[in-house]
Each structure stands twice: as structure tokens, then as C-alpha cells.
Amino acid sequence: MSEENKKQQLSQAFYSQTPDEVLKELDATADGLSAAEAKKRLSEYGENELEEGKKKSMVQKFFEQFKDLMILVLLVAAIISAPHEPVDSIIILLVVIINAVMGVVQESKAEAAIEALKDMSTPNANVVRDGHALSIKSTDLVPGDIVLLEAGDVVPADMRLIESSSLKIEEAALTGESVPVEKELVVLEGTEIGIGDRINMAYSNSNVTYGRGKGVVVNTGMNTEVGKIAGMLAAADETETPLKNNLNHLGKFLTAAILVIAVIMFLFGTLVNGTPWMDMLLTSVSLAVAAIPEGLPAIVTIILALGTQVLAKRNSIIRKLPAVETLGSTDIIASDKTGTLTLNQMTVEKLYTNDRQYPSSEHIPDNNMALKIMNYANDTKFSQEGELIGDPTETALVKFGQDQGFDVTEKVAAEPRVAELPFDSDRKLMSTIHQEADGRYLVAVKGAPDVLLDRCTQYQVFDEVKPMTNAEEQKILSNNKDMAKQALRVLGMAYKYVDAIPTNLETEIVENDLIFAGLVGMIDPERSEAADAVKVAKEAGIRPIMITGDHKDTAEAIAARLGIIKAGDDAAVLTGAELNQMSDDDFAQKVANYSVYARVSPEHKVRIVKAWQKEGKVVAMTGDGVNDAPALKQADIGVGMGITGTEVSKGASDMVLADDNFATIVVAVEEGRKVFSNIQKAVQYLLAANLGEVLTLFIATMLNWDTLLPIHLLWINLVTDTFPAIALGMEPAEKDLMSHKPRGRNSNLFSGGVFSSIIYQGILEAATVLFVYWSAIQWPVHATYEAIHSDALTMAFATLGLMQLFHAFNVKSVHQSLFKVGPFRNKSFNWAILLSFFLMMVIIVVPGLNDIFRVAHLDLYQWGIVVGSSFAIIPVVEIVKAFQRAMGKE
């Protein structure tokens, strides 16, 4: 094969060529390649596997953690501080490094969890080489190889079929359609035929469910349809998460504020107060340290990591930390139908026999002929473990028989199959012939109801066989239509007895003069918990959207049963063909009209996600197939499936569901909302504290007071701030969390009253600290200036630290009373407060440590002022909250 032909493989429409033309094109024969030729082609084309993206090294992951703006400002502060305040500089660097290490650890843990989900075994492929059939690793396949297919096989590469015997292939991973495709060897006209309609092709990663076949490999590895989508993923842009945007905006805001205040302080100190410029520079650095919540990136990482642990226990594996919080802002959940909202297994729902419909839960006598025929005219096999192997429709019929107490193995052993007419798509029937104990033969026929009914001359009601009448025929057709309206896949069953096996096994002889026995209606049913999850999502203001490759009627019926749309509301359903007729602008205007999309392609899914994103909505997209992967990557949150999901779809996801369950997504949304709420609490706590520190330093500088040293601010930020802030991340969810509407893409960490709370609480903290410092100077315990100043400094430091610990109780809720929320519900929080209190006290009361931190011992009177002033923040904030709630009610 020429180099030019190899390059053209991706666009080659092999489905429009005859098998002989394809073999000639690939320089192959039906007897297969020689071993030497196969080896040569393997070196030319490479192994039959998808290229993995380059994995980041630990070093790359580590340095990526330093891209945050606040982290960079802290590093500059550490460098400036190093020559004059080495202890301060070391503490800053430690905080930054700990944050980076935690980010790397979580990213690596997520990758390890995904790797654990992967099936590491390499499947084998049955090929013909040198004229002999043998089994080889699928990775060794090359274009031109002849591959043998049978039920249960995974198609190992893209191939043009050259032989087919009742072959059916389930292509849900590529097309989203759950019903297997019947394959034919016809030559298709045109070069723009969709994958789902290429009935003479078999594609990599699809599953053979029925029959046998043979095909010639036309594309391998990245040249397959799966490979094309993998290539699309590599080129797709990453979406920014709301949390990342929030933190970026916060960083920019704080940096700008810090620079302005630091410059004002520097100029005022040097020009007005006459302070040496180096001393003022260090003071400005102290302000930067006070203003920047250096623990915030680490605390946010820890809160998100705690959220991932909770979600992991509830079957959600988070691949990217910010995804936890983004889930909480979700407006739209665009879910694939098959396997996520449904069970991905055909199930019998109704049986029409004896002139009435029976629900599947009702017992059917095992001598019922409809029950017997659906199990006899059936090619389902049993594995050694007792699992059913075969076409999903046929395994559903056998499973129904098992549930009804019909032992097909025992029955067929007593009445063995002696002949058969396999199913084909032209006559839409399948027949098996069984030898009876009395010497007669039972002909069991199953197939399309309308075709089958034309061949029936009688019908059975219980033990009575009656002549077929026009009225009875209309009754049967009416029941067939009723089932079809419910999106059930309907098959008819009929039979007859003959004295001998027909000499010619032809449809005109075998499948005529039949006795109608019944209709069976099957569907891939919705998950039992999915309807409740849809209801909870709607109550939370989240709009569930169904996107599927299935037919419109099936999609509409399942969506109605789940409560996504109202029954009969076909106006809310849009097909891929209808979507093709709309421009992007037209679709963007009408996207809110549709809740269900049927017969869609991968490109359609991306358009749907983008249209909602243009509306400013945060979109979560679920999917398990390769066809879902581009949309998973485009969505704000891509949710892959851990059980049925392909590796490509998992790799494109931000989160993987270990149980493939839609209900788990709603649980994850609730956890995401809790995580954001707790991050807000941490932000409120930290920024109110830091604002208090900044105002204290700024006003003290204006007054030419020497209140707090850089080491004091760092110790408070590292110890007194950090532990309670982390513990606030473990606060239980507030009871009405899922009754609120999504906060949306434009909300931020300051919304919901957080900003105003930060402002007044920061001012309150600064005022209290300055008051305590001033009172210590005004009413000293000691006589010398050094002792008085040392006492004032210590009291200001102790007041700031203790007041922040008391204030941590206030931020358990932005507006609710502390006593309604419960001050001691969170055990982790209680221990964090005690630990921070101990670390705060130990450097004041332990000799040696107080010298390092330049603080003095206080007497009981001084401690009384410190504790009383610190505690005062609780009743003051409670009064403000009560006033806010009263104003809100009015």
C-alpha cells in the first residue's frame, strides 16, 4: 500500500465499496495476511491502541501550584523579608510549600483512582493469517487483517464486513443507541452517511451481541472512529471553573488593595512620621502578610479534598479538585439516557396474552405458550457463572422466563431444538423447531408483530384455540400500538405443531398457518432512584436535560416517566436532524424550550452544552461513550461512568461515577453546594480577620503606634486562622441547602451577604484590638516604657488571636443565629479551636518562646480585659444578625 493511501485512510468511505474493492484497496485477501506481511505492517502503522496524553511529572505538578497570584505576592514578601526577618520569611515559605504539596497529592490520588477503574487486560482478537485462524493480542492488528467475530466479542478495530450471519452489534459507545444494529453486506451510496447508519461496518470498542461475522480491518489505533474523537479531545480547550474564577478575582482584588494601602503607608510613614525607609518597607511587607490570607489556597484545597473523600464514599471519584465546588453551582445537568438514567439492560415490562395485558410483576403460568415461545425461539447462552450471553433483547426474554419460574435449560432438554430458521432483517422473523415427547414437532416463531400476524390463522386464549377474526386482529394491533406508544419494543409470538420436520426449511412452509400466542413489550427501564433524583434536582432549581442517540419516541417516554418532561409533551423533544436545520444563533434563542434531545451526534452534544453556556448557565454533562467525550470536556463539569464508561470518556471527565447512577450526581451537587458554602465561611472568617489586621496596622501607622510585629501576624494567620478555617470546611450542610436555586456562574465568594459581613466584622476586630492596645497604654500595670509597651503589644496580640477564635463561631452561618446552627455540632471544629487556643497561649506563657515572639507575661487583670474584649464579638454579631433577619422578613 502506498504512503498516500495510508494518509487517506481516515477519510476513505469503505462502506461505499464492495468487499472485493476494499480487499484490493488494502492489498489483502479473504485468507488473511501472511505473518511476515503483518509484522511489516505493524512496524509501519504502529500498535492498535489509542495514544495516551503526556502525563505531567511530579515536578511539573508541583510548580503548577505556584501560578496563583496571592502565592506569588507572598513569595515576593518572603524574599523582601529574608535579610531582616528570616523567621517570617521561613514561615511564609513553609505555608506556600505545604499548599503546593497538598495540591500535588490530591491530583495524584485522583489519577490513581482513575487508573484503578481501568481494565488493564488486553483483549484478544481472532484473526485469519496464512489461511489459518488464530488468536492474537488486539494491539497487534493491522489494516488488511481478517477478523472473525461472534457473540460476546468486542470489535477490536474498524473493519468492513465481508461475511455476516444474523450479525448484530451494539454501538452505544459510539452512537448512544442502546438497541443493537443489524449488520448487512450491502454497498451504501454516498460519502456522508452517519456512523449509526453504516450497516456494513463494525467499529472499534463496539460489542457483538448476536450472530457471526467476518471483516477486514481498515483502520487501527488513532485512525479509528474512537481515535478521531480522542484527537478532538486533545484539541479541546479547558473550561475555567467558577471557583477558579472566584479565587483569581479575589487575588487580583486583594493585590490591588494591598499595593494601594502599602504605598499610602510607606509614603505617610517616611514623609510624615519620618520613619527610616527600610523600616517602613518592612512594615509595608508586614501589611502585605496581614492582608493576604496565605492559608486560603491551602484551606480551599483541604476543604475540596475533604469533599472528594466524602464523595468517594458515595461513589463519585473527583479527578480535578475544583470540580467539587463547581458541582454546587450547576444549573443544567445534561445526562446521557442509556446506563445513567436507565439500567442499560432490556427488560420485559408487559406481556399481552390470553386477551389481556399482564405487567411483568404478575405471575404467568409456565405452560403459557407465549412464555414458552420467547424462551424457545432464542439463542441466549449461559456462561459458566450462570450469566446470560447474547442479544440484549433475547437475554431479556430469558431473564423474564427465569423470573416467572420457567427453567429454559430443563424445558429445552426435554424438547430439544432440531432445526431452525435464523432471524434476518428481510422477513423479521426467527423460528426454531423442537421435538415433542409425543413424536410431533413444535414450531416456535418470534418476530415483528405486524409481519407475524399476517401469518396467523388462529389465536389462543388460555387452553382454547380459536379462528383468527378481523376483530381479534384489530384488538392485537391495538395492544401493539398501545405498547409502542409507551416506547416499548414489541415482539410477537406464535406457534404450530407439525408431524414432521419440513424437508425445505423455507419461510413460506415453516412460518405459515400459525397460532398467535401473545405480544411482549420490552424497554431499557429507568433506574428506580432516577425519578426521585430528577425531582430533587428540580426542587434545587437545576434543570435536567436528556441527551440520547435513541429514537424520539423512546426518549420522550423515558423522559416523561422520569419527570423530565410531562407525558405527551413532544414539543420539548428535539431530534438531531431538526437541530441540523438551526443556526447556532437560532438554537441559542430556543435552547430553553427543549429538555430532551434524540438521535444526536457528538457534534450535537457539544452544540447543546455551548448553547446553555452562552446563556450563562453552569452545565454538567454526563456520558459513558466515546461519542460523549467532546461534550464532557466542553462542559463545566464532565461526569464519566466508572462501570460502562470508555477510557476516552473517563479521561475527558472531571468526575467519574463509580456506580453509573444519575442519583449520585444529585448527591454530588448537594456536596458541592456544601463545599462552596463552607469555603465562603472560611473566606469570611479569614478576610474579616485579615481586614482587622490591616486596619489595625494602617491606623496604628497613621497614629505612629507600634502595635503588631510581622511574626505576630504570621503566627495568627498560620495557627489561629488556619485550623478553625479548615474545620469550618467540615461543617455539616444546612438543612435547606437543596431548596435554594443554583447561585449561577456570576455569583462569587462575596455573595449572599458575605462581603458586608467581612467589612463590619473586620472593622469591629480592628477597633477592639486598637482599644485594648490604647487602654493598656492609658492604664498600665508597669512603670517603665519598655514594660508598658511590651504589655500593650502582648494584649493586642492575644486579643486579636482570641477574638478570631470566638469569631469562628459567628461564621458557622452568615445570617442564622449561632444557637440555631449549633455551636458544638462539628467535633473537628471544637478540637481545632482548642488546638489553636493552646498554640496561641503556649507562646505567651512558656518562657523562651515568649522571647522569640517578643511578648510578655500578663496578670489576671490584663487577661480579663483580653478575654472580655475578645468574647464581645459574639453578642455584637448576634445582634447584627438578628437585625438583618428582621429586616429581611419585613
PDB file of N, CA and C in Angstrom, residues 346-392:
ATOM      1  N   MET A 346     -32.139  -4.368  28.512  1.00  0.00           N
ATOM      2  CA  MET A 346     -33.520  -4.543  28.083  1.00  0.00           C
ATOM      3  C   MET A 346     -34.254  -5.408  29.108  1.00  0.00           C
ATOM      4  N   THR A 347     -35.483  -5.014  29.402  1.00  0.00           N
ATOM      5  CA  THR A 347     -36.269  -5.687  30.425  1.00  0.00           C
ATOM      6  C   THR A 347     -37.712  -5.820  29.952  1.00  0.00           C
ATOM      7  N   VAL A 348     -38.289  -6.989  30.144  1.00  0.00           N
ATOM      8  CA  VAL A 348     -39.699  -7.184  29.789  1.00  0.00           C
ATOM      9  C   VAL A 348     -40.558  -6.382  30.765  1.00  0.00           C
ATOM     10  N   GLU A 349     -41.468  -5.587  30.199  1.00  0.00           N
ATOM     11  CA  GLU A 349     -42.347  -4.779  31.050  1.00  0.00           C
ATOM     12  C   GLU A 349     -43.797  -5.247  30.986  1.00  0.00           C
ATOM     13  N   LYS A 350     -44.233  -5.700  29.806  1.00  0.00           N
ATOM     14  CA  LYS A 350     -45.622  -6.152  29.670  1.00  0.00           C
ATOM     15  C   LYS A 350     -45.704  -7.362  28.754  1.00  0.00           C
ATOM     16  N   LEU A 351     -46.685  -8.212  29.018  1.00  0.00           N
ATOM     17  CA  LEU A 351     -46.963  -9.374  28.173  1.00  0.00           C
ATOM     18  C   LEU A 351     -48.448  -9.374  27.852  1.00  0.00           C
ATOM     19  N   TYR A 352     -48.776  -9.346  26.556  1.00  0.00           N
ATOM     20  CA  TYR A 352     -50.174  -9.457  26.127  1.00  0.00           C
ATOM     21  C   TYR A 352     -50.422 -10.904  25.718  1.00  0.00           C
ATOM     22  N   THR A 353     -51.239 -11.570  26.461  1.00  0.00           N
ATOM     23  CA  THR A 353     -51.596 -12.961  26.175  1.00  0.00           C
ATOM     24  C   THR A 353     -52.950 -13.241  26.824  1.00  0.00           C
ATOM     25  N   ASN A 354     -53.640 -14.238  26.313  1.00  0.00           N
ATOM     26  CA  ASN A 354     -54.978 -14.586  26.846  1.00  0.00           C
ATOM     27  C   ASN A 354     -55.916 -13.381  26.828  1.00  0.00           C
ATOM     28  N   ASP A 355     -55.809 -12.582  25.769  1.00  0.00           N
ATOM     29  CA  ASP A 355     -56.702 -11.439  25.551  1.00  0.00           C
ATOM     30  C   ASP A 355     -56.541 -10.304  26.561  1.00  0.00           C
ATOM     31  N   ARG A 356     -55.415 -10.226  27.282  1.00  0.00           N
ATOM     32  CA  ARG A 356     -55.209  -9.080  28.174  1.00  0.00           C
ATOM     33  C   ARG A 356     -53.718  -8.844  28.408  1.00  0.00           C
ATOM     34  N   GLN A 357     -53.403  -7.638  28.915  1.00  0.00           N
ATOM     35  CA  GLN A 357     -52.016  -7.289  29.214  1.00  0.00           C
ATOM     36  C   GLN A 357     -51.688  -7.643  30.657  1.00  0.00           C
ATOM     37  N   TYR A 358     -50.545  -8.313  30.828  1.00  0.00           N
ATOM     38  CA  TYR A 358     -50.047  -8.637  32.157  1.00  0.00           C
ATOM     39  C   TYR A 358     -48.812  -7.778  32.428  1.00  0.00           C
ATOM     40  N   PRO A 359     -48.736  -7.084  33.565  1.00  0.00           N
ATOM     41  CA  PRO A 359     -47.468  -6.436  33.924  1.00  0.00           C
ATOM     42  C   PRO A 359     -46.429  -7.506  34.250  1.00  0.00           C
ATOM     43  N   SER A 360     -45.173  -7.178  34.090  1.00  0.00           N
ATOM     44  CA  SER A 360     -44.116  -8.183  34.294  1.00  0.00           C
ATOM     45  C   SER A 360     -44.084  -8.714  35.719  1.00  0.00           C
ATOM     46  N   SER A 361     -44.640  -7.937  36.648  1.00  0.00           N
ATOM     47  CA  SER A 361     -44.629  -8.368  38.049  1.00  0.00           C
ATOM     48  C   SER A 361     -45.675  -9.438  38.345  1.00  0.00           C
ATOM     49  N   GLU A 362     -46.637  -9.593  37.444  1.00  0.00           N
ATOM     50  CA  GLU A 362     -47.707 -10.570  37.675  1.00  0.00           C
ATOM     51  C   GLU A 362     -47.266 -11.955  37.208  1.00  0.00           C
ATOM     52  N   HIS A 363     -47.620 -12.976  37.955  1.00  0.00           N
ATOM     53  CA  HIS A 363     -47.177 -14.340  37.622  1.00  0.00           C
ATOM     54  C   HIS A 363     -47.898 -14.865  36.383  1.00  0.00           C
ATOM     55  N   ILE A 364     -47.131 -15.445  35.472  1.00  0.00           N
ATOM     56  CA  ILE A 364     -47.662 -16.086  34.268  1.00  0.00           C
ATOM     57  C   ILE A 364     -47.463 -17.594  34.422  1.00  0.00           C
ATOM     58  N   PRO A 365     -48.481 -18.415  34.235  1.00  0.00           N
ATOM     59  CA  PRO A 365     -48.302 -19.880  34.348  1.00  0.00           C
ATOM     60  C   PRO A 365     -47.223 -20.366  33.386  1.00  0.00           C
ATOM     61  N   ASP A 366     -46.384 -21.306  33.832  1.00  0.00           N
ATOM     62  CA  ASP A 366     -45.258 -21.710  32.983  1.00  0.00           C
ATOM     63  C   ASP A 366     -45.682 -22.554  31.781  1.00  0.00           C
ATOM     64  N   ASN A 367     -46.989 -22.886  31.692  1.00  0.00           N
ATOM     65  CA  ASN A 367     -47.454 -23.594  30.489  1.00  0.00           C
ATOM     66  C   ASN A 367     -47.995 -22.611  29.448  1.00  0.00           C
ATOM     67  N   ASN A 368     -47.867 -21.303  29.705  1.00  0.00           N
ATOM     68  CA  ASN A 368     -48.300 -20.290  28.752  1.00  0.00           C
ATOM     69  C   ASN A 368     -47.444 -20.372  27.500  1.00  0.00           C
ATOM     70  N   MET A 369     -48.081 -20.444  26.336  1.00  0.00           N
ATOM     71  CA  MET A 369     -47.334 -20.649  25.092  1.00  0.00           C
ATOM     72  C   MET A 369     -46.474 -19.438  24.723  1.00  0.00           C
ATOM     73  N   ALA A 370     -46.950 -18.226  25.031  1.00  0.00           N
ATOM     74  CA  ALA A 370     -46.141 -17.033  24.721  1.00  0.00           C
ATOM     75  C   ALA A 370     -44.838 -17.069  25.496  1.00  0.00           C
ATOM     76  N   LEU A 371     -44.934 -17.459  26.775  1.00  0.00           N
ATOM     77  CA  LEU A 371     -43.752 -17.570  27.621  1.00  0.00           C
ATOM     78  C   LEU A 371     -42.805 -18.647  27.089  1.00  0.00           C
ATOM     79  N   LYS A 372     -43.387 -19.723  26.629  1.00  0.00           N
ATOM     80  CA  LYS A 372     -42.586 -20.841  26.109  1.00  0.00           C
ATOM     81  C   LYS A 372     -41.858 -20.446  24.828  1.00  0.00           C
ATOM     82  N   ILE A 373     -42.583 -19.775  23.914  1.00  0.00           N
ATOM     83  CA  ILE A 373     -42.005 -19.443  22.609  1.00  0.00           C
ATOM     84  C   ILE A 373     -40.865 -18.435  22.746  1.00  0.00           C
ATOM     85  N   MET A 374     -41.049 -17.414  23.626  1.00  0.00           N
ATOM     86  CA  MET A 374     -39.991 -16.402  23.758  1.00  0.00           C
ATOM     87  C   MET A 374     -38.697 -17.012  24.290  1.00  0.00           C
ATOM     88  N   ASN A 375     -38.796 -18.125  25.012  1.00  0.00           N
ATOM     89  CA  ASN A 375     -37.604 -18.809  25.516  1.00  0.00           C
ATOM     90  C   ASN A 375     -37.061 -19.846  24.532  1.00  0.00           C
ATOM     91  N   TYR A 376     -37.941 -20.446  23.721  1.00  0.00           N
ATOM     92  CA  TYR A 376     -37.502 -21.464  22.753  1.00  0.00           C
ATOM     93  C   TYR A 376     -36.870 -20.824  21.519  1.00  0.00           C
ATOM     94  N   ALA A 377     -37.561 -19.836  20.929  1.00  0.00           N
ATOM     95  CA  ALA A 377     -37.033 -19.154  19.744  1.00  0.00           C
ATOM     96  C   ALA A 377     -36.028 -18.100  20.209  1.00  0.00           C
ATOM     97  N   ASN A 378     -34.909 -18.579  20.727  1.00  0.00           N
ATOM     98  CA  ASN A 378     -33.998 -17.704  21.449  1.00  0.00           C
ATOM     99  C   ASN A 378     -32.607 -18.321  21.443  1.00  0.00           C
ATOM    100  N   ASP A 379     -31.591 -17.519  21.128  1.00  0.00           N
ATOM    101  CA  ASP A 379     -30.222 -18.034  21.038  1.00  0.00           C
ATOM    102  C   ASP A 379     -29.352 -17.631  22.221  1.00  0.00           C
ATOM    103  N   THR A 380     -29.960 -17.236  23.336  1.00  0.00           N
ATOM    104  CA  THR A 380     -29.196 -16.857  24.522  1.00  0.00           C
ATOM    105  C   THR A 380     -28.406 -18.050  25.053  1.00  0.00           C
ATOM    106  N   LYS A 381     -27.176 -17.782  25.449  1.00  0.00           N
ATOM    107  CA  LYS A 381     -26.313 -18.819  26.039  1.00  0.00           C
ATOM    108  C   LYS A 381     -26.085 -18.497  27.520  1.00  0.00           C
ATOM    109  N   PHE A 382     -25.673 -19.497  28.275  1.00  0.00           N
ATOM    110  CA  PHE A 382     -25.349 -19.318  29.695  1.00  0.00           C
ATOM    111  C   PHE A 382     -23.846 -19.474  29.884  1.00  0.00           C
ATOM    112  N   SER A 383     -23.237 -18.533  30.608  1.00  0.00           N
ATOM    113  CA  SER A 383     -21.808 -18.664  30.926  1.00  0.00           C
ATOM    114  C   SER A 383     -21.650 -19.665  32.061  1.00  0.00           C
ATOM    115  N   GLN A 384     -20.392 -20.007  32.371  1.00  0.00           N
ATOM    116  CA  GLN A 384     -20.131 -20.944  33.476  1.00  0.00           C
ATOM    117  C   GLN A 384     -20.614 -20.383  34.803  1.00  0.00           C
ATOM    118  N   GLU A 385     -20.623 -19.054  34.898  1.00  0.00           N
ATOM    119  CA  GLU A 385     -21.091 -18.412  36.138  1.00  0.00           C
ATOM    120  C   GLU A 385     -22.606 -18.250  36.163  1.00  0.00           C
ATOM    121  N   GLY A 386     -23.279 -18.693  35.093  1.00  0.00           N
ATOM    122  CA  GLY A 386     -24.734 -18.586  35.039  1.00  0.00           C
ATOM    123  C   GLY A 386     -25.228 -17.287  34.461  1.00  0.00           C
ATOM    124  N   GLU A 387     -24.315 -16.447  33.938  1.00  0.00           N
ATOM    125  CA  GLU A 387     -24.737 -15.182  33.342  1.00  0.00           C
ATOM    126  C   GLU A 387     -25.270 -15.420  31.934  1.00  0.00           C
ATOM    127  N   LEU A 388     -26.186 -14.544  31.515  1.00  0.00           N
ATOM    128  CA  LEU A 388     -26.804 -14.664  30.197  1.00  0.00           C
ATOM    129  C   LEU A 388     -25.945 -13.947  29.160  1.00  0.00           C
ATOM    130  N   ILE A 389     -25.671 -14.631  28.048  1.00  0.00           N
ATOM    131  CA  ILE A 389     -24.838 -14.077  26.979  1.00  0.00           C
ATOM    132  C   ILE A 389     -25.640 -14.081  25.689  1.00  0.00           C
ATOM    133  N   GLY A 390     -25.671 -12.947  25.012  1.00  0.00           N
ATOM    134  CA  GLY A 390     -26.375 -12.887  23.740  1.00  0.00           C
ATOM    135  C   GLY A 390     -26.961 -11.516  23.478  1.00  0.00           C
ATOM    136  N   ASP A 391     -27.865 -11.461  22.506  1.00  0.00           N
ATOM    137  CA  ASP A 391     -28.521 -10.211  22.168  1.00  0.00           C
ATOM    138  C   ASP A 391     -29.324  -9.715  23.364  1.00  0.00           C
ATOM    139  N   PRO A 392     -29.241  -8.402  23.702  1.00  0.00           N
ATOM    140  CA  PRO A 392     -29.950  -7.884  24.883  1.00  0.00           C
ATOM    141  C   PRO A 392     -31.456  -8.154  24.873  1.00  0.00           C
TER     142      PRO A 392
END
